[in-house]
Short mmCIF file of C-alpha atoms and ligand atoms in Angstrom, two decimals:
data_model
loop_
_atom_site.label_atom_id
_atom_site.label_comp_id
_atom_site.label_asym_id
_atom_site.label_seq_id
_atom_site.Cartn_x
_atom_site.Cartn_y
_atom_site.Cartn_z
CA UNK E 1 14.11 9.33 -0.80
CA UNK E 2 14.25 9.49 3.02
CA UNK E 3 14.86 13.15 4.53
CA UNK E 4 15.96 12.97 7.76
CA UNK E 5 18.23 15.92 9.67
CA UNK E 6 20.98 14.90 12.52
CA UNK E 7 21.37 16.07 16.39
CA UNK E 8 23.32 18.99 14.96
CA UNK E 9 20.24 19.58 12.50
CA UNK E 10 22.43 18.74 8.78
CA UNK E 11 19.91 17.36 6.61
CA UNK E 12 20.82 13.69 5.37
CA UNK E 13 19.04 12.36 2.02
CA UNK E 14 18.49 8.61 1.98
CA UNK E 15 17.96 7.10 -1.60
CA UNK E 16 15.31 4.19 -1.61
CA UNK E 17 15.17 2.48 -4.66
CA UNK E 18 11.38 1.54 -5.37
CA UNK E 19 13.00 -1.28 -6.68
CA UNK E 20 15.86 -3.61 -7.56
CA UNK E 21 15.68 -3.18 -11.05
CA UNK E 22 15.55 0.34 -11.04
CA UNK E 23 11.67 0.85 -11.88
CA UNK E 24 9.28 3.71 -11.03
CA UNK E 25 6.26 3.99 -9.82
CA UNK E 26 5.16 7.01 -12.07
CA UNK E 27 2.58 9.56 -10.62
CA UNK E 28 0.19 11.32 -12.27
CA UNK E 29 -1.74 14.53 -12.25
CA UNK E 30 -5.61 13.88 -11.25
CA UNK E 31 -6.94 16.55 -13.86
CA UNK E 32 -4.76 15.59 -16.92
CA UNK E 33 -6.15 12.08 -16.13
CA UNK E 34 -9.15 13.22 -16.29
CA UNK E 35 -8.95 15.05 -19.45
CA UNK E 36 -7.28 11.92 -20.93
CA UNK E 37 -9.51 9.64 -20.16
CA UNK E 38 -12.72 12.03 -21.36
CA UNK E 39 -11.08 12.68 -24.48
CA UNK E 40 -11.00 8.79 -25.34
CA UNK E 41 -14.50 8.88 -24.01
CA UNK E 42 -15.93 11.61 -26.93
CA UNK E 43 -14.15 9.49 -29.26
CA UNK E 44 -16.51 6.38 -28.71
CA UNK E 45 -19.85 6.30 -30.75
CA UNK E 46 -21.59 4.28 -28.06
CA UNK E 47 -20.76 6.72 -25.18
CA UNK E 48 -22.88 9.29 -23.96
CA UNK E 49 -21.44 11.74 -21.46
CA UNK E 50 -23.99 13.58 -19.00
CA UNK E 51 -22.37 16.59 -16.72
CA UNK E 52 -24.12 17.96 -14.02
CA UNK E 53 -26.67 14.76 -13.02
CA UNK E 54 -26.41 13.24 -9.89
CA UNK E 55 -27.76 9.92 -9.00
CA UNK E 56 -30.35 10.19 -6.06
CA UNK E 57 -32.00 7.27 -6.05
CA UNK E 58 -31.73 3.51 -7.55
CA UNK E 59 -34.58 0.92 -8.18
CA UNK E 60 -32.70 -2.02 -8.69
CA UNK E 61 -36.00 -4.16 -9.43
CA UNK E 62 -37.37 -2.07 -12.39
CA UNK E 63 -34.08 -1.45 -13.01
CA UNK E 64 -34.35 2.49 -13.27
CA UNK E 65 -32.53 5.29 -11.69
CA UNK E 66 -33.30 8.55 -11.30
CA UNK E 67 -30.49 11.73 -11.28
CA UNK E 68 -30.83 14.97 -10.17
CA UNK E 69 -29.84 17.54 -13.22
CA UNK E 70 -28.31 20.54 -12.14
CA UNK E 71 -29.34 23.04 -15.27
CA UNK E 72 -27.42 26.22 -13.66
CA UNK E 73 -25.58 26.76 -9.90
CA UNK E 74 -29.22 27.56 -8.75
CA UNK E 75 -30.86 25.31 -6.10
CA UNK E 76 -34.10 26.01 -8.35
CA UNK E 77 -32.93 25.56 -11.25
CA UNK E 78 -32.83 21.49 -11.12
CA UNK E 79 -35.09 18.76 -12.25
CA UNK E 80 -35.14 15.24 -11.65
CA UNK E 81 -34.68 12.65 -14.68
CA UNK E 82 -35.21 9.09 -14.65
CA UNK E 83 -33.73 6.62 -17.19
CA UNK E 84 -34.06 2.63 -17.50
CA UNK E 85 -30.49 0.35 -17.56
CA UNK E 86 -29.81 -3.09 -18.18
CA UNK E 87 -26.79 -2.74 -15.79
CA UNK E 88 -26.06 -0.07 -13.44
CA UNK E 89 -22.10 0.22 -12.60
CA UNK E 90 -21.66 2.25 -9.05
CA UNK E 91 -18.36 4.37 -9.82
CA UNK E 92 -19.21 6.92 -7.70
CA UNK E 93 -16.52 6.89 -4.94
CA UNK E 94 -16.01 5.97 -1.54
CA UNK E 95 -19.01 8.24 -0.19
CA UNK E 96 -21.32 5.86 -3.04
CA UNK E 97 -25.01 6.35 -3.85
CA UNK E 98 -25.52 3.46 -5.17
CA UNK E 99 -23.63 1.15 -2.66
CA UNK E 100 -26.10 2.39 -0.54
CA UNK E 101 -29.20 2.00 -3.15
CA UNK E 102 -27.48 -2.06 -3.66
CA UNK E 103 -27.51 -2.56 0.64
CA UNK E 104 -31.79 -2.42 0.10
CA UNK E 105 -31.63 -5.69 -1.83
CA UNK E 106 -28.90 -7.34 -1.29
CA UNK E 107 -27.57 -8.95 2.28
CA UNK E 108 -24.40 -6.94 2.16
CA UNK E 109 -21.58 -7.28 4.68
CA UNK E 110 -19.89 -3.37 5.03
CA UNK E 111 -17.30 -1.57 7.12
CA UNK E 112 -15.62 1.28 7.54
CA UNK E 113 -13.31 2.68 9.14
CA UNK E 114 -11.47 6.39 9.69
CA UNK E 115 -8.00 6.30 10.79
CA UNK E 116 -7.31 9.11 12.99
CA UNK E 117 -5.05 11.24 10.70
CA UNK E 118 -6.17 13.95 8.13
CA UNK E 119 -4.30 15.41 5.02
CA UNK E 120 -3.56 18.25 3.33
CA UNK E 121 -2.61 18.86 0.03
CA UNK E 122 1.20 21.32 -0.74
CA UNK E 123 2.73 22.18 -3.35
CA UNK E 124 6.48 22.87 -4.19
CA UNK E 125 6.53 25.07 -7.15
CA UNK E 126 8.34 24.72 -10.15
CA UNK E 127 12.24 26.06 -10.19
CA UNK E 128 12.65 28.62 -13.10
CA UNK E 129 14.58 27.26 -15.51
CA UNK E 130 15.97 27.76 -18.77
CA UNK E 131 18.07 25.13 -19.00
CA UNK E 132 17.94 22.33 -21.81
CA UNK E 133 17.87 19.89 -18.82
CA UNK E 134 14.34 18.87 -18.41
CA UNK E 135 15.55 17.76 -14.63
CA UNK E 136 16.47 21.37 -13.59
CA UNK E 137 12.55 22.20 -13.01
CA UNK E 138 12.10 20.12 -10.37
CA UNK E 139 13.30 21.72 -6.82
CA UNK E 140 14.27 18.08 -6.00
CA UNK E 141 15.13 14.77 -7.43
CA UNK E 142 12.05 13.93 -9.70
CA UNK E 143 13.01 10.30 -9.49
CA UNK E 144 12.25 9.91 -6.28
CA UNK E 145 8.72 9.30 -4.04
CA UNK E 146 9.79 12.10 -1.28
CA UNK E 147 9.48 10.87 2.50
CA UNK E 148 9.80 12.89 5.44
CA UNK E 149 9.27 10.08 7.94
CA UNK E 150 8.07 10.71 11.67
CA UNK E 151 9.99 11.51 14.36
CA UNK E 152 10.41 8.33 16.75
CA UNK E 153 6.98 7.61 19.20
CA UNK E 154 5.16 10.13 16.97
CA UNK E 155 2.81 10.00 13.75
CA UNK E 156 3.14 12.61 11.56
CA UNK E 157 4.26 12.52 7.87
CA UNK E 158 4.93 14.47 5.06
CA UNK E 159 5.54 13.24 0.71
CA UNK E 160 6.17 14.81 -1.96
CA UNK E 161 5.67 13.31 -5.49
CA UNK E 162 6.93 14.98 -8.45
CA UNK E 163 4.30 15.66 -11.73
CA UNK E 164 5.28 16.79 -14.69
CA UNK E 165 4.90 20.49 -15.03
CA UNK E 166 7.80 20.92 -12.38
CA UNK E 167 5.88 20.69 -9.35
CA UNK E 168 5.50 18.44 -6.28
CA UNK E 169 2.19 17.54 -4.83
CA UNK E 170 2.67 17.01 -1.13
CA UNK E 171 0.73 15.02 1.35
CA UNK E 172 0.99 16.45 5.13
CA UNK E 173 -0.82 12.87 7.17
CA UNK E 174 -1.13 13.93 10.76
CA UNK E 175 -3.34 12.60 13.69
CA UNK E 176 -6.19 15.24 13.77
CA UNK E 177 -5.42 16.57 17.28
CA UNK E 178 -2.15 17.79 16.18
CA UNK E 179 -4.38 19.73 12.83
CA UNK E 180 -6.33 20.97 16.24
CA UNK E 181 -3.32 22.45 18.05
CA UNK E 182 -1.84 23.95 14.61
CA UNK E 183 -5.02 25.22 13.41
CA UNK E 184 -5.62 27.13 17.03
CA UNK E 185 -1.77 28.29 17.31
CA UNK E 186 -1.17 29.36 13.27
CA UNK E 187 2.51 31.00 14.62
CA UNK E 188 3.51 27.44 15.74
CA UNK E 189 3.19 26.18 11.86
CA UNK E 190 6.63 27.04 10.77
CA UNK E 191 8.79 25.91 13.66
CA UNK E 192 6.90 22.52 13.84
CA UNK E 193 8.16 22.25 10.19
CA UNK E 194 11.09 22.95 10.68
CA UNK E 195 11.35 20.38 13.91
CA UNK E 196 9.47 17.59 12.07
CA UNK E 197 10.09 17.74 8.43
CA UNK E 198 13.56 19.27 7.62
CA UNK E 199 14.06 20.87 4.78
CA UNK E 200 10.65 21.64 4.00
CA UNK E 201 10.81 25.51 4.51
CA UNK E 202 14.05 25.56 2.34
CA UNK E 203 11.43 24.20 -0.56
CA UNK E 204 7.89 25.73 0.47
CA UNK E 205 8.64 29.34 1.69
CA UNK E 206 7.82 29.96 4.97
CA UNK E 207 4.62 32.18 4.16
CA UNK E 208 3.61 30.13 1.29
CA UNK E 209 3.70 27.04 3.76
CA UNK E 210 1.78 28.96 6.30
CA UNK E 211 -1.84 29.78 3.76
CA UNK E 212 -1.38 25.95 2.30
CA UNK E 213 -1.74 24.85 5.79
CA UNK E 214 -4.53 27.19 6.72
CA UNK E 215 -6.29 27.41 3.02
CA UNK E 216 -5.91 24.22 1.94
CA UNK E 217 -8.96 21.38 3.59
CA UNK E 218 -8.04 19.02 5.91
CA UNK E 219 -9.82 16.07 5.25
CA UNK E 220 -10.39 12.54 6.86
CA UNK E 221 -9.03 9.28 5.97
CA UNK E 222 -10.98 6.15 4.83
CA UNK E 223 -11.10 2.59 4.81
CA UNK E 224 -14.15 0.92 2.88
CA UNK E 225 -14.50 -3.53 3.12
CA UNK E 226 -17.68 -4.54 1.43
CA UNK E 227 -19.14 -7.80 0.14
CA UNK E 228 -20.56 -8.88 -2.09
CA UNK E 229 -19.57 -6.04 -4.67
CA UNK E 230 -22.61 -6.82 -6.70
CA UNK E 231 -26.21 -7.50 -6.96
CA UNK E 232 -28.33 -9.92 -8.99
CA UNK E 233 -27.83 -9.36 -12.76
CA UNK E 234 -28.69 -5.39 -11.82
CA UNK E 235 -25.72 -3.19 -9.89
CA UNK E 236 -22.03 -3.46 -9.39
CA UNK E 237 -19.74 -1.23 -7.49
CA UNK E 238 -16.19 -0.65 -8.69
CA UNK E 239 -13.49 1.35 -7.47
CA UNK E 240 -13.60 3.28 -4.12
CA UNK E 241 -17.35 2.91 -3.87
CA UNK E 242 -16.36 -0.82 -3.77
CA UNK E 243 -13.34 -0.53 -1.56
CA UNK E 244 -11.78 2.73 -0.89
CA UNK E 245 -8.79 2.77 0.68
CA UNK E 246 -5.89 4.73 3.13
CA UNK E 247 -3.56 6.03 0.19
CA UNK E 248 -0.04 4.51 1.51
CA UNK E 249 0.50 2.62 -1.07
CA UNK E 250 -0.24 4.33 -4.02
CA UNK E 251 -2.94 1.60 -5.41
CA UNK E 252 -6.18 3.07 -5.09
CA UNK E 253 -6.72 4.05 -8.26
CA UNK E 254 -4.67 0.80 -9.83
CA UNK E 255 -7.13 -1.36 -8.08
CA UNK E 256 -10.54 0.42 -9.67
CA UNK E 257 -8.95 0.22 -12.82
CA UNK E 258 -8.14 -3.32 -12.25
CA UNK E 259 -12.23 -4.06 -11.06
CA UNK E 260 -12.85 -2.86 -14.43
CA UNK E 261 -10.45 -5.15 -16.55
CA UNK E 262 -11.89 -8.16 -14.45
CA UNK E 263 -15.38 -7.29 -14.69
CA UNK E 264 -14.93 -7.15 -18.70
CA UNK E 265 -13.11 -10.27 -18.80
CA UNK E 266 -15.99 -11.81 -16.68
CA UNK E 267 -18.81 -10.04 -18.86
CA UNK E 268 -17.05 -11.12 -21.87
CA UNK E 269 -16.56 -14.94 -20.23
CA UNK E 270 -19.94 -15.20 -19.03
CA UNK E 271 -22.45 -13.09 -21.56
CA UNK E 272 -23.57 -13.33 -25.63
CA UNK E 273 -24.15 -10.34 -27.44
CA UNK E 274 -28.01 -11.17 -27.30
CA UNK E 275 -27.45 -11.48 -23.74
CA UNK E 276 -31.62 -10.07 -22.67
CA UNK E 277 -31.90 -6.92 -20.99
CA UNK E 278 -34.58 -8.93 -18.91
CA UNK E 279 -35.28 -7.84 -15.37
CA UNK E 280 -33.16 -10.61 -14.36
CA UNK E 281 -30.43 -12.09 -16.40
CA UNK E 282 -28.50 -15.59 -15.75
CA UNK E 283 -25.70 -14.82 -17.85
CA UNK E 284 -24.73 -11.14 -16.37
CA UNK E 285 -25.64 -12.16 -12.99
CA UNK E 286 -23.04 -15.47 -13.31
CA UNK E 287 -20.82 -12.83 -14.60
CA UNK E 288 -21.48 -10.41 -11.46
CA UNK E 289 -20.95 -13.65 -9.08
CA UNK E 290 -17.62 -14.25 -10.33
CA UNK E 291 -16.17 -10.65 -10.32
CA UNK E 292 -17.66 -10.53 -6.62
CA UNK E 293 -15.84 -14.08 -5.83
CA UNK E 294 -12.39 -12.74 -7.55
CA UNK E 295 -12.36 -9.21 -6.09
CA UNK E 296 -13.22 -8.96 -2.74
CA UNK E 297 -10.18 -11.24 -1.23
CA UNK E 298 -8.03 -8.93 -3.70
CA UNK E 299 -10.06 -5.91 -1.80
CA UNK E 300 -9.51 -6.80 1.32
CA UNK E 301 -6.11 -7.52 0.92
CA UNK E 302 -4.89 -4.79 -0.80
CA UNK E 303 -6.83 -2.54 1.54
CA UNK E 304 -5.10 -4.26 4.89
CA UNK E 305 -1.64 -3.72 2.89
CA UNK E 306 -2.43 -0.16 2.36
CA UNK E 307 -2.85 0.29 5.96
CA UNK E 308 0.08 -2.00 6.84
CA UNK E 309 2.41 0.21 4.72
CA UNK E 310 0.78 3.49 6.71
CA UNK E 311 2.61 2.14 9.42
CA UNK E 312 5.94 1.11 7.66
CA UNK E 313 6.30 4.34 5.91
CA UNK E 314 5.71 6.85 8.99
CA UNK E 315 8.43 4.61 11.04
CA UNK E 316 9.78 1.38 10.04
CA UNK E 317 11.00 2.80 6.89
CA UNK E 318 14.35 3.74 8.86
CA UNK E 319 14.23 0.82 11.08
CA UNK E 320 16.98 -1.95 10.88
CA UNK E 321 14.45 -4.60 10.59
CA UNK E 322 12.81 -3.24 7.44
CA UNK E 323 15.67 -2.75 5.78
CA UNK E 324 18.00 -5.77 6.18
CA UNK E 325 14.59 -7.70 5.02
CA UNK E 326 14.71 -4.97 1.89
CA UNK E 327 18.05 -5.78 1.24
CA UNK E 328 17.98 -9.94 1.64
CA UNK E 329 14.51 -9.94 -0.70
CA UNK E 330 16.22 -7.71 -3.10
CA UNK E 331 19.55 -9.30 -3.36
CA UNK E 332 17.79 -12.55 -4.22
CA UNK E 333 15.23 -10.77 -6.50
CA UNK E 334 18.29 -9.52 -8.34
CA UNK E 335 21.01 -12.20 -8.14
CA UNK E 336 18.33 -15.19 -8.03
CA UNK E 337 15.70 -14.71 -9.93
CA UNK E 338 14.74 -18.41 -10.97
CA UNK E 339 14.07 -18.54 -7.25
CA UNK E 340 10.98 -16.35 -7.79
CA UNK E 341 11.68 -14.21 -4.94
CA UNK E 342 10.49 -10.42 -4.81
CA UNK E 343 9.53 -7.74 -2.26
CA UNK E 344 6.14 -7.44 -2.06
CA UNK E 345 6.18 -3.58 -2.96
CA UNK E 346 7.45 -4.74 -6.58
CA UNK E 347 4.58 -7.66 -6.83
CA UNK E 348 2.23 -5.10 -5.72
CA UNK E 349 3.36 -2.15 -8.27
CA UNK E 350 4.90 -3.67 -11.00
CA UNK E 351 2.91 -7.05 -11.90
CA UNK E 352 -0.30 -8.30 -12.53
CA UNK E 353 -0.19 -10.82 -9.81
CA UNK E 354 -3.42 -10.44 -7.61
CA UNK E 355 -3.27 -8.70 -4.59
CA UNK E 356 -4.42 -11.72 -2.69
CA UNK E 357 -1.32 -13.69 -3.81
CA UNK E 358 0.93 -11.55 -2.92
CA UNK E 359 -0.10 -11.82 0.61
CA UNK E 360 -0.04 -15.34 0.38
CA UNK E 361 3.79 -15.71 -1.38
CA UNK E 362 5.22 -12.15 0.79
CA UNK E 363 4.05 -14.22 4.02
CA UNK E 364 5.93 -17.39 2.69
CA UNK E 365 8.55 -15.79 2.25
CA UNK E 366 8.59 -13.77 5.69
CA UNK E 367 8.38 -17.81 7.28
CA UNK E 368 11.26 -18.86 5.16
CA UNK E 369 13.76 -15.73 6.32
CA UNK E 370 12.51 -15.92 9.75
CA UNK E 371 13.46 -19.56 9.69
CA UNK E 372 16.90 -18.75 8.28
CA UNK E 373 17.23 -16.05 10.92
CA UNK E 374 16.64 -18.71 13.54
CA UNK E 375 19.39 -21.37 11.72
CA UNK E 376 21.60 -18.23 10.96
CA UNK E 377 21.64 -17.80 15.31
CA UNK E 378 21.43 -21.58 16.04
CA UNK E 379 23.69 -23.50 13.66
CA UNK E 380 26.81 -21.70 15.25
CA UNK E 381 25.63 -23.30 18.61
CA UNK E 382 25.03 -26.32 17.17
CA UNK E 383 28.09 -26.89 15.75
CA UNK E 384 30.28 -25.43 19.10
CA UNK E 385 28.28 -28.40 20.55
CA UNK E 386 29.02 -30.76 17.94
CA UNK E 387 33.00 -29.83 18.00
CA UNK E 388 33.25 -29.90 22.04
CA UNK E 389 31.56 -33.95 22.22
CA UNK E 390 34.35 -34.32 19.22
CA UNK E 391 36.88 -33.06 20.86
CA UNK E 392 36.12 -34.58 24.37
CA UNK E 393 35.68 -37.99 22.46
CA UNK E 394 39.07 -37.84 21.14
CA UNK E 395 40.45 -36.96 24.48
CA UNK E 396 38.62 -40.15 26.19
CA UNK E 397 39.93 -42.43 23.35
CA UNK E 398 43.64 -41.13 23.92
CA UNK E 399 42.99 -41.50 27.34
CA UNK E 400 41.89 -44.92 27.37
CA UNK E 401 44.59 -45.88 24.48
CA UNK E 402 47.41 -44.19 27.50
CA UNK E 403 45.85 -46.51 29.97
CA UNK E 404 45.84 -49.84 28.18
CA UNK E 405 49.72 -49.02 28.09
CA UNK E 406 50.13 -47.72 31.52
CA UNK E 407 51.47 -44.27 30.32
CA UNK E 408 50.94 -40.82 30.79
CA UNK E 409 49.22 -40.73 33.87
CA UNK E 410 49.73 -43.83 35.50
CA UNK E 411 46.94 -46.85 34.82
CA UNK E 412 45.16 -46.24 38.19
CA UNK E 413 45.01 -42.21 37.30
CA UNK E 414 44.33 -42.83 33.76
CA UNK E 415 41.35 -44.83 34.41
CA UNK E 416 40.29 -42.54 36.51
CA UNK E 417 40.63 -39.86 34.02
CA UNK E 418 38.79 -42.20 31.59
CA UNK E 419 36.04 -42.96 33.98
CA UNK E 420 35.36 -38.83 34.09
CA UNK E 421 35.07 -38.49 30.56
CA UNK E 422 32.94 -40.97 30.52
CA UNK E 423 30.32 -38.71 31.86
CA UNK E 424 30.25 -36.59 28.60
C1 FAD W 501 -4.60 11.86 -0.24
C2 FAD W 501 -4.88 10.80 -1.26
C3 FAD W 501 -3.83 10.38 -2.06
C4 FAD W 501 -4.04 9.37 -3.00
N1 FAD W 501 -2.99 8.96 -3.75
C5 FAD W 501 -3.16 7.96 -4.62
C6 FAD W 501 -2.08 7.49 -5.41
O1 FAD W 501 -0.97 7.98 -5.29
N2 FAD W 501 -2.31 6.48 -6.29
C7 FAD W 501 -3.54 5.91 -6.44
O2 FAD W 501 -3.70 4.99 -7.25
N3 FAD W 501 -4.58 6.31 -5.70
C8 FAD W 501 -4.43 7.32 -4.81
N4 FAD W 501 -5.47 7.75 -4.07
C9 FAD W 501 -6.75 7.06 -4.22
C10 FAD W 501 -7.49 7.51 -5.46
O3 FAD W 501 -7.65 8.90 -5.45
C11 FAD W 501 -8.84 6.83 -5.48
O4 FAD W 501 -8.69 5.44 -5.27
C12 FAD W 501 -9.51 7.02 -6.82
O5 FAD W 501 -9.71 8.40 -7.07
C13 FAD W 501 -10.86 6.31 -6.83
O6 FAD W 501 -11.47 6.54 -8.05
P1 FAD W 501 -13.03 6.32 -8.18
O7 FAD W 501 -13.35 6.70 -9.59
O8 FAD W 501 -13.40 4.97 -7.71
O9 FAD W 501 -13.69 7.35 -7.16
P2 FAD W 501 -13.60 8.93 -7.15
O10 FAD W 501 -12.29 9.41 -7.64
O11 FAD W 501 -14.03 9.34 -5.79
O12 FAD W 501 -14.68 9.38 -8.23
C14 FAD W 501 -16.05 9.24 -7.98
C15 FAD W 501 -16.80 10.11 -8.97
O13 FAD W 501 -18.19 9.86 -8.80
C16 FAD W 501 -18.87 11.11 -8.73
N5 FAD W 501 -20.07 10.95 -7.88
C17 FAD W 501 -20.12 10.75 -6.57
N6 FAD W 501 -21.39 10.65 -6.15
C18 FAD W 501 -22.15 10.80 -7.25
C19 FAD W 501 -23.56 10.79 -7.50
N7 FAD W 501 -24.42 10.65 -6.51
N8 FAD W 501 -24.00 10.96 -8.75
C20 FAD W 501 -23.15 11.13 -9.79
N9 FAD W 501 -21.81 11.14 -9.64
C21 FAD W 501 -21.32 10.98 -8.38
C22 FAD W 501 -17.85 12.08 -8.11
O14 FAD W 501 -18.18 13.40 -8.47
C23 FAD W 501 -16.57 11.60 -8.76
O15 FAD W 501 -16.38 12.20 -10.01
C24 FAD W 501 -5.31 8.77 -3.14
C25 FAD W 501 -6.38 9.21 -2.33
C26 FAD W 501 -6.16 10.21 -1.41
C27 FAD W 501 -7.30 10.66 -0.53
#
């Protein structure tokens, strides 16, 4: 949903469908994740969870890391523990320990990059409601991603994405020198708001909006390429310690999660269960090789989209370009689907297809409408220029015909005539 406001400042709602056939792209709460996914941890026999340790270093030759266990919040009260591993898998985020353990012994390639916009983190509260609608929580329309695009020539950006309990978590993006001037001027908060995100006040009351801004961190924005995402038959790195990425669209977490499904399919592929927990191993290494060869295009790519869509969704998501494209792909998605034709925002979020594809095919597809664009301009030309050499022909060939029998406009005028058209 686009919220814009016109000259005379009445706020406009623009419904975006995420997609033709009507499906969502669901969000969900960071802590009941979390809880979820621990509580199907406890359940396995052959998991051990460990609070409170934090990796500080990695020997990826003996194959032994040692944590840091925090037994209370006191800086004394901590003692180093060091454990053995037949394979050590880095999930420890974009800021990863043992990324930087893996770059000792293995000739890795790594960039990163900080775009120059922060966040913070708002929240529209839940409507009281006793009604048997369970809609009538949500302040706004919970089927909608929430966009309060910026303002022509300027970069700021505000979302709102509905969870379950009634709330919306918002996202303020903004390039850090405007954070600067807000953060110096605190009474200039509310009226920049209001000019640059309508509506917002009307949802987040004025003071509330106010302490989110100042309470709440502002925090950078990062862009993480590495390769290779492994090491021997000893490390991997998965998730944002592998490639972290801007969050525009929505597939950071998707694409740790789908790291892990391809590095089980290739440890499954590639190893027997009396697979050695040698120092080195041929069968997990060939294992690690392949994830490394599958993932990092899909990486790269998806990490170049997410910072391609940064750009589409502070601006071109109202520009005329972006949406008669929208509207062509998803007419033929719909109405054509043997053609195999589909935005890229539905490969992306609702199929398995691999982000390095999707490039590929969205980029075919771009060359095929471009070209149409150019026959959609040129065939009317071509065919005014087909129709006037028609047309003149049949004028010569009266012409002539009127001057073999001396009519019309006399033989020596009519040849004359004849001998003009001739030209053409
Ligand atoms: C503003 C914002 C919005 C986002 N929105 C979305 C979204 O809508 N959809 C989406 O899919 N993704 C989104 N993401 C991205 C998503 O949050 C990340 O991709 C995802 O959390 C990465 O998971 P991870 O497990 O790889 O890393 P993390 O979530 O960073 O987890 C790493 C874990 O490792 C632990 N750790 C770190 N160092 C150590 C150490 N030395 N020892 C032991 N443990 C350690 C940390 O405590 C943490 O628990 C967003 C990100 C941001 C910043």
């Amino acid at each position: 949903m686009i919220h814009t406001s016109s000259k005379s400042g009445t706020l406009h709602e623009e419904s975006q469908a995420y997609d033709a056939h009507g499906r969502a792209n669901y969000a969900v709460d960071r802590g009941e994740l979390n809880a979820a996914l621990l509580n199907e941890l406890e359940g396995l026999k052959n998991v051990k969870l460990c609070f409170n340790h934090k990796l500080i270093h990695a020997d990826l030759k003996k194959k032994e890391v040692t944590f840091e266990h925090s037994l209370s919040r006191s800086k004394a009260d901590r003692q180093d523990v060091t454990v053995p591993f037949d394979l050590l898998i880095g999930a420890d985020g974009a800021h990863s320990v043992v990324r930087y353990h893996m770059m000792k012994y293995v000739r890795m390639d790594y960039a990163q990059t900080y775009i120059d916009n922060l966040w913070c983190e708002f929240t529209i509260r839940p409507r009281p409601s006793a009604d048997a609608n369970p809609n009538s929580k949500f302040a706004i329309d919970p089927n909608h991603l929430h966009i309060w695009p910026s303002k022509q020539g300027r970069e700021e950006m505000f979302i709102a994405i509905p969870s379950t309990d009634g709330s919306f978590t918002c996202t303020l993006f903004m390039p850090s020198g405007s954070y600067a001037e807000l953060e110096a001027h605190p009474d200039r908060i509310l009226k920049f708001f209001d000019t640059h995100f309508p509506g917002v006040s009307t949802l987040i009351p004025g003071s509330d909006l106010v302490d989110m801004f100042n309470s709440n961190p502002h925090l950078p924005l990062i862009s993480i390429i590495c390769s290779p995402h492994h090491c021997g038959s000893s490390a991997v790195v998965v998730g944002d310690a592998a490639h972290a990425m801007v969050p525009f669209y929505g597939q950071g977490m998707n694409a740790g999660l789908e790291d892990v499904r391809v590095l089980f399919e290739m440890l499954d592929k590639h190893t027997t269960s009396d697979s050695s927990a040698s120092e080195f191993n041929p069968q997990v290494a060939a294992a690690l090789n392949e994830y490394t060869a599958m993932r990092i295009p899909d990486a790269h790519a998806i990490n170049q989209l997410a910072l391609d869509n940064y750009t589409e969704m502070r601006s071109g998501v109202v520009s005329r370009t972006y949406k008669l494209r929208k509207s062509i792909e998803e007419f033929l998605y719909s109405h054509c689907p043997s053609l195999g034709w589909a935005t890229k925002y539905s490969r992306v979020s609702f199929g398995n297809e691999r982000y390095s594809e999707v490039v590929k095919r969205s980029e075919l597809q771009g060359w095929i409408l471009g070209w149409a664009a150019v026959g959609l301009v040129a065939l009317p030309v071509l065919v005014g220029v087909w129709w006037g050499r028609w047309r003149w022909r049949v004028a010569k060939r009266s012409t002539r015909f009127l001057a073999r029998k001396g009519m019309g406009l006399g033989t020596a005028g009519a040849r004359e005539g004849w001998r003009w058209l001739d030209w053409f």
